[in-house]
Amino acid sequence: MIPAAMALTACMPPSAVQLDEPYAAAPTDHAVYWHDYQTTTGKQQTPISTRSREESQIDTKQTYDLPALVDLALHANPETRVSWEEAKAAAARLERNRSAWYPTLTAMAFGQYFKTSFPIPGGALVSTGYSSFGSLDLAWTLLDFGRREALVDAGAQRLSAANFAFNRKHQEIAYRVATSFFAYQAALAKVTAAQQTFESARASSASVQAKLDKGFATRPDLLLAIQEQAKASYDLQDARSSVIQEHADLTSSLGISPSYSLQLIDLSKLPLPAGLVQSVEKIVDQALEQRPDLMARLAELRAREAEVKKARAEFWPKFSLEGRLGNQYWGNVHTTPPGNESYSASNGVGTAMLTMEWTLFDGFDRSNAVHEAEARKEASKAQLEALRLEIMRDIWKAYADTKTSLEKREFALALLKAAEESYAATQESYTHGFSTVIELLSAQKDLARARYTEIDSRSTLLRSAATLVYASGGQSRGDLNTDSEAFGRSLP
């Protein structure tokens, strides 16, 4: 099993992921750690930390292989936290939707001072005093013809979609780490190859100089050798610059600062796939059954079907139970006239009623709401079909790229072997005076190109294999094969 498959299987398949255990692969804390800061006017704020709490756990002395890098990325990359929080929000929305099945109980109280005047013959009857009222109000929807059920169903489907998106985000991060890792290791290998080419160019230049001193070479020959040495030196510096850029891309995929210098395994130690066993049709069929983003799109379609049911249920009435239990109190009430006396009173209040609410006409608002929900459902169907076609296209392309990369790898090895033998023979022939410096430098260039071709063929094969695994949706850890020759069997 190749490292690409190991990286992209960091999360279990959708069928094995429990909706109530999304923390299994999520970071244990915030991906970005903010220092506390003072908000008092005039006080200086504490500067923001440049390193997260997860980054403080990085061991710069450890040699990281690809699975270890993926594990680091899943803990440090803030995108993991984003998808996790979105899944938590979807779970909270579902619970809010379920709360519609329960009654609501409200406590209410108020107090007031009052003065009233009522006209009577010869004057006015004035009453002054204060009063208070307290009650418990109960409201409970008993029957709504499927409104709440549809709302809960839509929330449950969107929670499933959020969990599938969470799984796909893990696969996406693993894929980005794998491709960045392969590119970074290829850049390092090219530095080594450029260094070898530079050493060969310097040795050739020294050989030509020695022959020139003995009168067996010309100055133009020496200038050509020096020119080739300068070109090799330039290529070496260019390769070193590429390493810096690829390192920045790798740390960005990991979600850590580029200031870290991690110890990584060498590209030559990574096992390569030996061939493709499964047919592309089989891979497509299995991908359509397990791709988390496709499952998320299907869950969204079901959620919109539930919204259509809710919109249609709005045409029916709602039956509710309402009740109130409380007490009203009047105190220190004065009346003028007659008697200028005061009194107090208390009165219990209790009501219970069954209500029906039925909107008979609303300016066609409900009809248009149904049309809108149905249009959204049809749009979701089209998006699902578009994603299905996209998955098929990506798998076919990745399968063809992997197959081509396997064949190109064989030719690259043959090319490198032939170039090494040709350069060795030409160098020996030049030493004995049977070849020209132009032939020697040409063989040297061919060897440099062959080295780069071999490195590119290795990294391209690893990246195309990782792309095929990513496009197919990954698999569970229990189905992995450690034998690199079983690459075809390790694919989903």
Short mmCIF file of C-alpha atoms in Angstrom, two decimals:
data_model
loop_
_atom_site.label_atom_id
_atom_site.label_comp_id
_atom_site.label_asym_id
_atom_site.label_seq_id
_atom_site.Cartn_x
_atom_site.Cartn_y
_atom_site.Cartn_z
CA MET A 1 0.00 0.00 0.00
CA ILE A 2 1.42 3.33 -1.02
CA PRO A 3 1.74 6.29 1.37
CA ALA A 4 -0.93 8.18 -0.53
CA ALA A 5 -3.52 5.58 0.39
CA MET A 6 -2.28 5.60 3.98
CA ALA A 7 -2.67 9.36 4.18
CA LEU A 8 -6.12 9.51 2.63
CA THR A 9 -7.50 6.88 4.99
CA ALA A 10 -7.03 9.02 8.07
CA CYS A 11 -10.78 9.05 8.60
CA MET A 12 -13.19 6.13 8.52
CA PRO A 13 -15.74 5.70 5.71
CA PRO A 14 -19.11 7.37 6.12
CA SER A 15 -20.78 4.13 7.13
CA ALA A 16 -18.42 3.76 10.08
CA VAL A 17 -18.65 7.31 11.40
CA GLN A 18 -21.09 7.89 14.24
CA LEU A 19 -22.89 11.18 14.19
CA ASP A 20 -22.41 11.62 17.92
CA GLU A 21 -18.63 11.06 17.82
CA PRO A 22 -17.21 13.73 15.51
CA TYR A 23 -14.52 14.53 18.08
CA ALA A 24 -12.77 11.26 17.19
CA ALA A 25 -10.73 13.03 14.53
CA ALA A 26 -11.13 16.63 15.60
CA PRO A 27 -8.58 18.78 17.40
CA THR A 28 -8.86 18.84 21.16
CA ASP A 29 -8.78 22.62 21.33
CA HIS A 30 -8.91 25.73 19.20
CA ALA A 31 -6.61 25.60 16.20
CA VAL A 32 -5.58 29.20 16.85
CA TYR A 33 -4.64 30.14 20.41
CA TRP A 34 -5.30 33.74 21.30
CA HIS A 35 -3.67 35.36 24.31
CA ASP A 36 -5.90 37.24 26.71
CA TYR A 37 -5.73 40.94 26.17
CA GLN A 38 -6.84 43.99 28.12
CA THR A 39 -9.68 46.12 26.81
CA THR A 40 -9.38 48.99 29.25
CA THR A 41 -8.90 52.31 27.49
CA GLY A 42 -5.33 53.50 27.56
CA LYS A 43 -3.76 50.10 28.36
CA GLN A 44 -1.55 48.33 25.86
CA GLN A 45 -2.91 45.11 24.46
CA THR A 46 -0.98 41.85 24.68
CA PRO A 47 0.35 40.84 21.23
CA ILE A 48 -1.27 37.87 19.50
CA SER A 49 0.64 34.58 19.65
CA THR A 50 2.25 33.55 16.36
CA ARG A 51 2.06 29.85 17.19
CA SER A 52 -0.95 27.78 18.11
CA ARG A 53 -1.14 25.39 21.03
CA GLU A 54 -1.06 22.46 18.60
CA GLU A 55 2.17 23.70 17.07
CA SER A 56 3.86 23.68 20.46
CA GLN A 57 3.54 19.88 20.41
CA ILE A 58 5.59 19.51 17.20
CA ASP A 59 8.75 17.47 17.67
CA THR A 60 11.38 18.95 15.35
CA LYS A 61 13.70 16.03 16.12
CA GLN A 62 11.22 13.38 14.99
CA THR A 63 11.44 11.98 11.47
CA TYR A 64 7.94 12.33 10.04
CA ASP A 65 6.54 9.95 7.49
CA LEU A 66 3.39 10.70 5.52
CA PRO A 67 0.84 9.25 8.01
CA ALA A 68 2.48 11.23 10.83
CA LEU A 69 2.24 14.41 8.76
CA VAL A 70 -1.43 13.78 8.07
CA ASP A 71 -2.10 13.25 11.76
CA LEU A 72 -0.30 16.51 12.52
CA ALA A 73 -2.35 18.36 9.91
CA LEU A 74 -5.65 17.04 11.26
CA HIS A 75 -4.77 18.50 14.65
CA ALA A 76 -3.13 21.75 13.58
CA ASN A 77 -4.97 22.82 10.44
CA PRO A 78 -7.71 25.35 11.35
CA GLU A 79 -9.91 24.09 8.51
CA THR A 80 -10.53 20.97 10.58
CA ARG A 81 -11.84 23.14 13.40
CA VAL A 82 -14.08 25.05 10.96
CA SER A 83 -15.74 21.89 9.65
CA TRP A 84 -16.10 20.55 13.18
CA GLU A 85 -17.79 23.72 14.44
CA GLU A 86 -20.15 23.63 11.46
CA ALA A 87 -21.10 20.06 12.37
CA LYS A 88 -21.73 21.20 15.97
CA ALA A 89 -23.91 24.03 14.69
CA ALA A 90 -25.94 21.58 12.59
CA ALA A 91 -26.44 19.37 15.67
CA ALA A 92 -27.62 22.39 17.67
CA ARG A 93 -30.06 23.37 14.89
CA LEU A 94 -31.51 19.86 14.95
CA GLU A 95 -32.12 20.08 18.69
CA ARG A 96 -33.75 23.47 18.23
CA ASN A 97 -36.09 21.94 15.65
CA ARG A 98 -36.96 19.10 18.04
CA SER A 99 -37.88 21.61 20.74
CA ALA A 100 -41.02 22.45 18.74
CA TRP A 101 -42.54 19.17 19.97
CA TYR A 102 -42.45 20.36 23.60
CA PRO A 103 -44.75 22.86 25.32
CA THR A 104 -43.52 26.31 26.26
CA LEU A 105 -43.99 27.62 29.79
CA THR A 106 -43.66 31.35 30.37
CA ALA A 107 -43.60 33.25 33.67
CA MET A 108 -45.05 36.75 33.51
CA ALA A 109 -45.33 39.47 36.18
CA PHE A 110 -45.93 43.22 36.22
CA GLY A 111 -46.87 45.97 38.65
CA GLN A 112 -48.36 49.41 38.20
CA TYR A 113 -49.63 52.51 39.93
CA PHE A 114 -53.01 53.61 38.63
CA LYS A 115 -55.35 56.57 38.86
CA THR A 116 -58.74 56.38 37.23
CA SER A 117 -61.52 58.92 36.94
CA PHE A 118 -65.15 58.08 36.23
CA PRO A 119 -67.70 60.88 35.73
CA ILE A 120 -70.70 60.89 38.07
CA PRO A 121 -73.41 63.47 38.70
CA GLY A 122 -71.89 66.43 40.46
CA GLY A 123 -68.27 65.49 39.90
CA ALA A 124 -66.03 62.47 39.27
CA LEU A 125 -65.29 59.23 41.05
CA VAL A 126 -61.49 58.99 41.35
CA SER A 127 -59.66 55.78 42.29
CA THR A 128 -55.93 55.61 43.01
CA GLY A 129 -53.67 52.79 44.15
CA TYR A 130 -51.31 50.12 42.83
CA SER A 131 -51.76 46.63 41.43
CA SER A 132 -49.62 43.64 40.44
CA PHE A 133 -50.16 40.56 38.34
CA GLY A 134 -48.25 37.28 38.09
CA SER A 135 -48.98 34.17 36.05
CA LEU A 136 -47.63 31.03 34.36
CA ASP A 137 -48.62 30.71 30.70
CA LEU A 138 -48.62 27.36 28.89
CA ALA A 139 -48.68 26.97 25.09
CA TRP A 140 -48.50 23.57 23.38
CA THR A 141 -49.05 22.77 19.74
CA LEU A 142 -50.97 19.51 19.61
CA LEU A 143 -51.44 19.00 15.88
CA ASP A 144 -49.83 20.80 12.95
CA PHE A 145 -50.23 18.23 10.15
CA GLY A 146 -46.52 17.46 9.72
CA ARG A 147 -44.89 20.85 10.07
CA ARG A 148 -42.64 19.89 13.01
CA GLU A 149 -41.90 16.43 11.64
CA ALA A 150 -40.70 17.90 8.35
CA LEU A 151 -38.60 20.48 10.17
CA VAL A 152 -36.90 17.83 12.32
CA ASP A 153 -36.34 15.61 9.28
CA ALA A 154 -34.65 18.46 7.41
CA GLY A 155 -32.44 19.21 10.41
CA ALA A 156 -31.42 15.55 10.74
CA GLN A 157 -30.50 15.37 7.06
CA ARG A 158 -28.43 18.54 7.30
CA LEU A 159 -26.63 17.15 10.35
CA SER A 160 -25.74 14.09 8.27
CA ALA A 161 -24.55 16.37 5.49
CA ALA A 162 -22.37 18.31 7.94
CA ASN A 163 -20.82 15.08 9.23
CA PHE A 164 -20.13 13.86 5.69
CA ALA A 165 -18.58 17.25 4.88
CA PHE A 166 -16.46 16.89 8.02
CA ASN A 167 -15.17 13.52 6.76
CA ARG A 168 -14.48 14.89 3.29
CA LYS A 169 -12.57 17.81 4.77
CA HIS A 170 -10.28 15.29 6.49
CA GLN A 171 -9.71 13.55 3.18
CA GLU A 172 -9.07 16.87 1.46
CA ILE A 173 -6.48 17.91 4.06
CA ALA A 174 -4.81 14.51 3.82
CA TYR A 175 -4.69 14.78 0.04
CA ARG A 176 -3.21 18.27 0.13
CA VAL A 177 -0.59 17.16 2.63
CA ALA A 178 0.29 14.14 0.50
CA THR A 179 0.69 16.11 -2.73
CA SER A 180 2.65 18.87 -0.98
CA PHE A 181 4.84 16.26 0.67
CA PHE A 182 5.60 14.57 -2.65
CA ALA A 183 6.37 17.91 -4.30
CA TYR A 184 8.65 18.94 -1.42
CA GLN A 185 10.51 15.64 -1.46
CA ALA A 186 10.88 15.85 -5.24
CA ALA A 187 12.37 19.34 -4.84
CA LEU A 188 14.88 17.99 -2.32
CA ALA A 189 15.77 15.14 -4.67
CA LYS A 190 16.31 17.62 -7.48
CA VAL A 191 18.72 19.54 -5.28
CA THR A 192 20.72 16.34 -4.82
CA ALA A 193 20.61 15.67 -8.56
CA ALA A 194 21.65 19.25 -9.31
CA GLN A 195 24.52 18.91 -6.86
CA GLN A 196 25.67 15.74 -8.63
CA THR A 197 25.45 17.50 -11.99
CA PHE A 198 27.44 20.42 -10.65
CA GLU A 199 30.15 18.11 -9.33
CA SER A 200 30.30 16.36 -12.70
CA ALA A 201 30.53 19.71 -14.51
CA ARG A 202 33.31 20.84 -12.21
CA ALA A 203 35.17 17.57 -12.72
CA SER A 204 34.77 17.92 -16.50
CA SER A 205 36.07 21.48 -16.35
CA ALA A 206 39.07 20.34 -14.35
CA SER A 207 39.71 17.53 -16.83
CA VAL A 208 39.61 19.92 -19.79
CA GLN A 209 41.94 22.31 -17.94
CA ALA A 210 44.40 19.48 -17.36
CA LYS A 211 44.32 18.54 -21.03
CA LEU A 212 44.73 22.19 -22.03
CA ASP A 213 47.83 22.44 -19.84
CA LYS A 214 49.29 19.45 -21.69
CA GLY A 215 48.31 20.78 -25.10
CA PHE A 216 45.64 18.17 -25.83
CA ALA A 217 42.66 20.59 -25.63
CA THR A 218 41.81 24.02 -26.92
CA ARG A 219 40.71 27.11 -25.06
CA PRO A 220 37.22 27.01 -26.65
CA ASP A 221 36.89 23.53 -25.15
CA LEU A 222 37.72 24.93 -21.72
CA LEU A 223 35.27 27.81 -22.15
CA LEU A 224 32.49 25.36 -23.04
CA ALA A 225 33.25 23.34 -19.91
CA ILE A 226 33.28 26.48 -17.76
CA GLN A 227 29.99 27.55 -19.34
CA GLU A 228 28.45 24.20 -18.50
CA GLN A 229 29.74 24.44 -14.93
CA ALA A 230 28.14 27.89 -14.56
CA LYS A 231 24.87 26.53 -15.94
CA ALA A 232 25.00 23.65 -13.45
CA SER A 233 25.66 26.09 -10.61
CA TYR A 234 22.64 28.16 -11.68
CA ASP A 235 20.42 25.07 -11.82
CA LEU A 236 21.59 24.13 -8.31
CA GLN A 237 20.59 27.51 -6.88
CA ASP A 238 17.27 27.36 -8.72
CA ALA A 239 16.58 23.92 -7.22
CA ARG A 240 17.36 25.22 -3.74
CA SER A 241 14.91 28.09 -4.28
CA SER A 242 12.20 25.60 -5.26
CA VAL A 243 12.76 23.76 -1.97
CA ILE A 244 11.90 26.92 -0.01
CA GLN A 245 8.70 27.43 -1.97
CA GLU A 246 7.60 23.79 -1.63
CA HIS A 247 8.38 23.88 2.09
CA ALA A 248 6.09 26.89 2.50
CA ASP A 249 3.32 25.04 0.63
CA LEU A 250 3.79 21.96 2.80
CA THR A 251 3.61 23.87 6.09
CA SER A 252 0.55 25.71 4.79
CA SER A 253 -1.15 22.35 4.14
CA LEU A 254 -0.17 21.21 7.62
CA GLY A 255 -1.56 24.39 9.19
CA ILE A 256 1.71 25.35 10.92
CA SER A 257 4.18 28.18 10.64
CA PRO A 258 6.77 28.03 7.82
CA SER A 259 9.43 28.69 10.45
CA TYR A 260 9.36 25.01 11.42
CA SER A 261 11.97 22.76 9.85
CA LEU A 262 10.63 19.21 10.07
CA GLN A 263 12.67 16.06 9.63
CA LEU A 264 11.06 14.04 6.82
CA ILE A 265 11.73 10.67 5.27
CA ASP A 266 13.49 10.61 1.91
CA LEU A 267 11.51 10.33 -1.31
CA SER A 268 13.54 7.31 -2.41
CA LYS A 269 12.34 5.39 0.66
CA LEU A 270 8.67 5.73 -0.27
CA PRO A 271 7.27 2.50 -1.78
CA LEU A 272 5.71 2.82 -5.21
CA PRO A 273 2.67 1.03 -6.61
CA ALA A 274 3.41 -1.86 -8.92
CA GLY A 275 0.22 -1.81 -10.94
CA LEU A 276 -3.55 -1.36 -11.14
CA VAL A 277 -5.58 -4.46 -10.37
CA GLN A 278 -9.15 -3.17 -10.19
CA SER A 279 -10.90 -1.83 -13.25
CA VAL A 280 -11.88 1.81 -13.44
CA GLU A 281 -15.57 0.81 -13.56
CA LYS A 282 -15.23 -1.00 -10.22
CA ILE A 283 -13.53 1.99 -8.65
CA VAL A 284 -16.28 4.31 -9.95
CA ASP A 285 -19.03 2.08 -8.55
CA GLN A 286 -17.43 1.99 -5.12
CA ALA A 287 -16.74 5.72 -5.16
CA LEU A 288 -20.41 6.47 -5.84
CA GLU A 289 -21.23 4.45 -2.71
CA GLN A 290 -18.71 6.00 -0.31
CA ARG A 291 -17.72 9.52 -1.38
CA PRO A 292 -18.62 11.69 1.65
CA ASP A 293 -19.35 14.79 -0.42
CA LEU A 294 -21.76 12.80 -2.62
CA MET A 295 -23.48 11.48 0.51
CA ALA A 296 -23.65 15.06 1.83
CA ARG A 297 -25.27 16.23 -1.40
CA LEU A 298 -27.80 13.39 -1.16
CA ALA A 299 -28.60 14.35 2.45
CA GLU A 300 -29.15 17.95 1.32
CA LEU A 301 -31.59 16.70 -1.32
CA ARG A 302 -33.56 14.81 1.33
CA ALA A 303 -33.57 17.92 3.52
CA ARG A 304 -35.09 19.95 0.70
CA GLU A 305 -37.71 17.26 0.13
CA ALA A 306 -38.63 17.67 3.81
CA GLU A 307 -38.89 21.44 3.26
CA VAL A 308 -41.39 20.79 0.46
CA LYS A 309 -43.51 18.75 2.89
CA LYS A 310 -43.38 21.56 5.44
CA ALA A 311 -44.40 24.15 2.85
CA ARG A 312 -47.39 22.04 1.84
CA ALA A 313 -48.37 21.47 5.49
CA GLU A 314 -48.80 25.24 5.91
CA PHE A 315 -52.14 24.94 4.06
CA TRP A 316 -53.60 23.03 7.01
CA PRO A 317 -54.72 24.40 10.40
CA LYS A 318 -52.88 24.13 13.71
CA PHE A 319 -54.45 23.02 16.97
CA SER A 320 -52.94 24.25 20.20
CA LEU A 321 -53.58 24.06 23.94
CA GLU A 322 -53.19 27.28 25.89
CA GLY A 323 -53.57 27.88 29.62
CA ARG A 324 -52.88 30.48 32.26
CA LEU A 325 -52.68 30.29 36.04
CA GLY A 326 -51.99 33.43 38.06
CA ASN A 327 -53.06 36.00 40.62
CA GLN A 328 -54.00 39.67 40.45
CA TYR A 329 -53.63 41.97 43.47
CA TRP A 330 -54.88 45.50 44.18
CA GLY A 331 -53.50 47.38 47.17
CA ASN A 332 -54.09 50.72 48.95
CA VAL A 333 -56.93 51.71 46.65
CA HIS A 334 -58.50 55.08 47.52
CA THR A 335 -61.76 56.43 46.16
CA THR A 336 -62.87 60.06 46.18
CA PRO A 337 -65.70 60.61 46.96
CA PRO A 338 -67.22 59.13 49.01
CA GLY A 339 -65.59 58.35 52.28
CA ASN A 340 -61.97 58.63 51.28
CA GLU A 341 -61.53 54.98 52.33
CA SER A 342 -58.84 52.51 51.19
CA TYR A 343 -59.02 48.81 50.58
CA SER A 344 -57.02 45.85 49.14
CA ALA A 345 -58.13 42.83 47.12
CA SER A 346 -56.67 39.67 45.55
CA ASN A 347 -58.11 37.58 42.73
CA GLY A 348 -56.95 34.26 41.28
CA VAL A 349 -56.90 33.90 37.47
CA GLY A 350 -57.05 30.59 35.62
CA THR A 351 -57.90 29.82 32.00
CA ALA A 352 -57.59 26.85 29.65
CA MET A 353 -58.59 26.68 26.01
CA LEU A 354 -58.13 24.72 22.82
CA THR A 355 -57.43 26.97 19.84
CA MET A 356 -57.43 26.43 16.10
CA GLU A 357 -55.44 28.68 13.79
CA TRP A 358 -56.11 28.39 10.08
CA THR A 359 -54.97 30.93 7.53
CA LEU A 360 -57.56 31.02 4.77
CA PHE A 361 -55.96 33.57 2.47
CA ASP A 362 -52.48 35.09 2.53
CA GLY A 363 -52.02 36.59 -0.90
CA PHE A 364 -50.70 33.29 -2.34
CA ASP A 365 -47.68 33.37 -0.02
CA ARG A 366 -47.98 29.66 0.83
CA SER A 367 -48.42 28.66 -2.80
CA ASN A 368 -45.29 30.52 -3.78
CA ALA A 369 -43.46 28.99 -0.82
CA VAL A 370 -44.29 25.52 -2.15
CA HIS A 371 -43.09 26.51 -5.62
CA GLU A 372 -39.84 27.83 -4.15
CA ALA A 373 -39.25 24.67 -2.09
CA GLU A 374 -39.90 22.44 -5.10
CA ALA A 375 -37.52 24.49 -7.25
CA ARG A 376 -34.82 24.19 -4.60
CA LYS A 377 -35.40 20.44 -4.50
CA GLU A 378 -35.01 20.16 -8.27
CA ALA A 379 -31.86 22.28 -8.12
CA SER A 380 -30.47 19.95 -5.48
CA LYS A 381 -31.20 16.98 -7.75
CA ALA A 382 -29.28 18.65 -10.56
CA GLN A 383 -26.36 19.41 -8.24
CA LEU A 384 -26.29 15.77 -7.14
CA GLU A 385 -26.18 14.59 -10.74
CA ALA A 386 -23.48 17.14 -11.59
CA LEU A 387 -21.33 15.91 -8.71
CA ARG A 388 -21.85 12.30 -9.78
CA LEU A 389 -20.61 13.11 -13.28
CA GLU A 390 -17.71 15.07 -11.84
CA ILE A 391 -16.68 12.10 -9.67
CA MET A 392 -16.79 9.78 -12.66
CA ARG A 393 -14.72 12.20 -14.72
CA ASP A 394 -12.13 12.68 -11.96
CA ILE A 395 -11.73 8.94 -11.40
CA TRP A 396 -11.36 8.18 -15.11
CA LYS A 397 -8.78 10.94 -15.45
CA ALA A 398 -6.89 9.92 -12.29
CA TYR A 399 -6.97 6.27 -13.37
CA ALA A 400 -5.54 7.12 -16.79
CA ASP A 401 -2.90 9.39 -15.22
CA THR A 402 -1.86 6.64 -12.80
CA LYS A 403 -1.67 4.06 -15.55
CA THR A 404 0.39 6.41 -17.70
CA SER A 405 2.64 7.29 -14.76
CA LEU A 406 3.35 3.59 -14.17
CA GLU A 407 4.47 3.19 -17.76
CA LYS A 408 6.48 6.43 -17.74
CA ARG A 409 8.21 5.28 -14.55
CA GLU A 410 9.60 2.21 -16.33
CA PHE A 411 10.89 4.32 -19.23
CA ALA A 412 12.39 6.86 -16.81
CA LEU A 413 14.38 4.13 -15.05
CA ALA A 414 15.57 2.75 -18.37
CA LEU A 415 16.52 6.27 -19.49
CA LEU A 416 18.49 6.94 -16.30
CA LYS A 417 20.38 3.65 -16.60
CA ALA A 418 21.23 4.31 -20.25
CA ALA A 419 22.29 7.91 -19.51
CA GLU A 420 24.56 6.79 -16.65
CA GLU A 421 26.23 4.17 -18.83
CA SER A 422 26.56 6.60 -21.74
CA TYR A 423 28.14 9.27 -19.56
CA ALA A 424 30.56 6.82 -17.99
CA ALA A 425 31.60 5.50 -21.41
CA THR A 426 31.93 9.00 -22.88
CA GLN A 427 33.96 10.19 -19.91
CA GLU A 428 36.34 7.27 -20.24
CA SER A 429 36.55 7.78 -23.99
CA TYR A 430 37.31 11.48 -23.49
CA THR A 431 40.02 10.65 -20.96
CA HIS A 432 41.76 8.49 -23.57
CA GLY A 433 41.29 11.11 -26.29
CA PHE A 434 38.66 9.33 -28.37
CA SER A 435 35.78 11.76 -27.70
CA THR A 436 35.45 15.50 -27.90
CA VAL A 437 34.52 17.82 -25.06
CA ILE A 438 31.24 18.57 -26.83
CA GLU A 439 30.32 14.88 -26.69
CA LEU A 440 31.28 14.76 -23.01
CA LEU A 441 29.20 17.80 -22.13
CA SER A 442 26.27 16.47 -24.17
CA ALA A 443 26.38 13.19 -22.27
CA GLN A 444 26.55 15.15 -19.03
CA LYS A 445 23.43 17.15 -19.97
CA ASP A 446 21.61 13.97 -20.93
CA LEU A 447 22.45 12.44 -17.55
CA ALA A 448 21.19 15.54 -15.71
CA ARG A 449 17.91 15.44 -17.65
CA ALA A 450 17.57 11.71 -16.97
CA ARG A 451 18.01 12.29 -13.24
CA TYR A 452 15.31 14.95 -13.24
CA THR A 453 13.08 12.71 -15.33
CA GLU A 454 13.46 9.86 -12.84
CA ILE A 455 12.60 12.16 -9.92
CA ASP A 456 9.60 13.59 -11.76
CA SER A 457 8.35 10.13 -12.68
CA ARG A 458 8.47 9.02 -9.05
CA SER A 459 6.71 12.09 -7.64
CA THR A 460 4.18 12.13 -10.51
CA LEU A 461 3.31 8.50 -9.89
CA LEU A 462 2.81 9.13 -6.18
CA ARG A 463 0.69 12.21 -6.82
CA SER A 464 -1.48 10.53 -9.45
CA ALA A 465 -2.01 7.54 -7.15
CA ALA A 466 -2.96 9.90 -4.31
CA THR A 467 -5.36 11.70 -6.64
CA LEU A 468 -6.99 8.39 -7.58
CA VAL A 469 -7.46 7.44 -3.93
CA TYR A 470 -8.82 10.91 -3.13
CA ALA A 471 -11.20 10.87 -6.09
CA SER A 472 -12.50 7.45 -5.07
CA GLY A 473 -13.27 8.61 -1.52
CA GLY A 474 -10.72 6.62 0.51
CA GLN A 475 -11.40 3.54 2.62
CA SER A 476 -11.19 2.19 6.16
CA ARG A 477 -7.92 1.30 7.89
CA GLY A 478 -8.88 -2.33 8.12
CA ASP A 479 -8.76 -2.74 4.34
CA LEU A 480 -5.20 -1.44 3.94
CA ASN A 481 -2.38 -3.52 2.47
CA THR A 482 1.21 -2.91 3.49
CA ASP A 483 2.65 -4.53 0.36
CA SER A 484 3.34 -1.90 -2.27
CA GLU A 485 2.77 -4.46 -5.00
CA ALA A 486 -0.83 -4.80 -3.84
CA PHE A 487 -1.61 -1.23 -4.80
CA GLY A 488 -4.52 -2.24 -6.95
CA ARG A 489 -6.06 -4.23 -4.14
CA SER A 490 -5.57 -1.36 -1.70
CA LEU A 491 -7.67 0.98 -3.81
CA PRO A 492 -11.35 1.19 -2.94
#
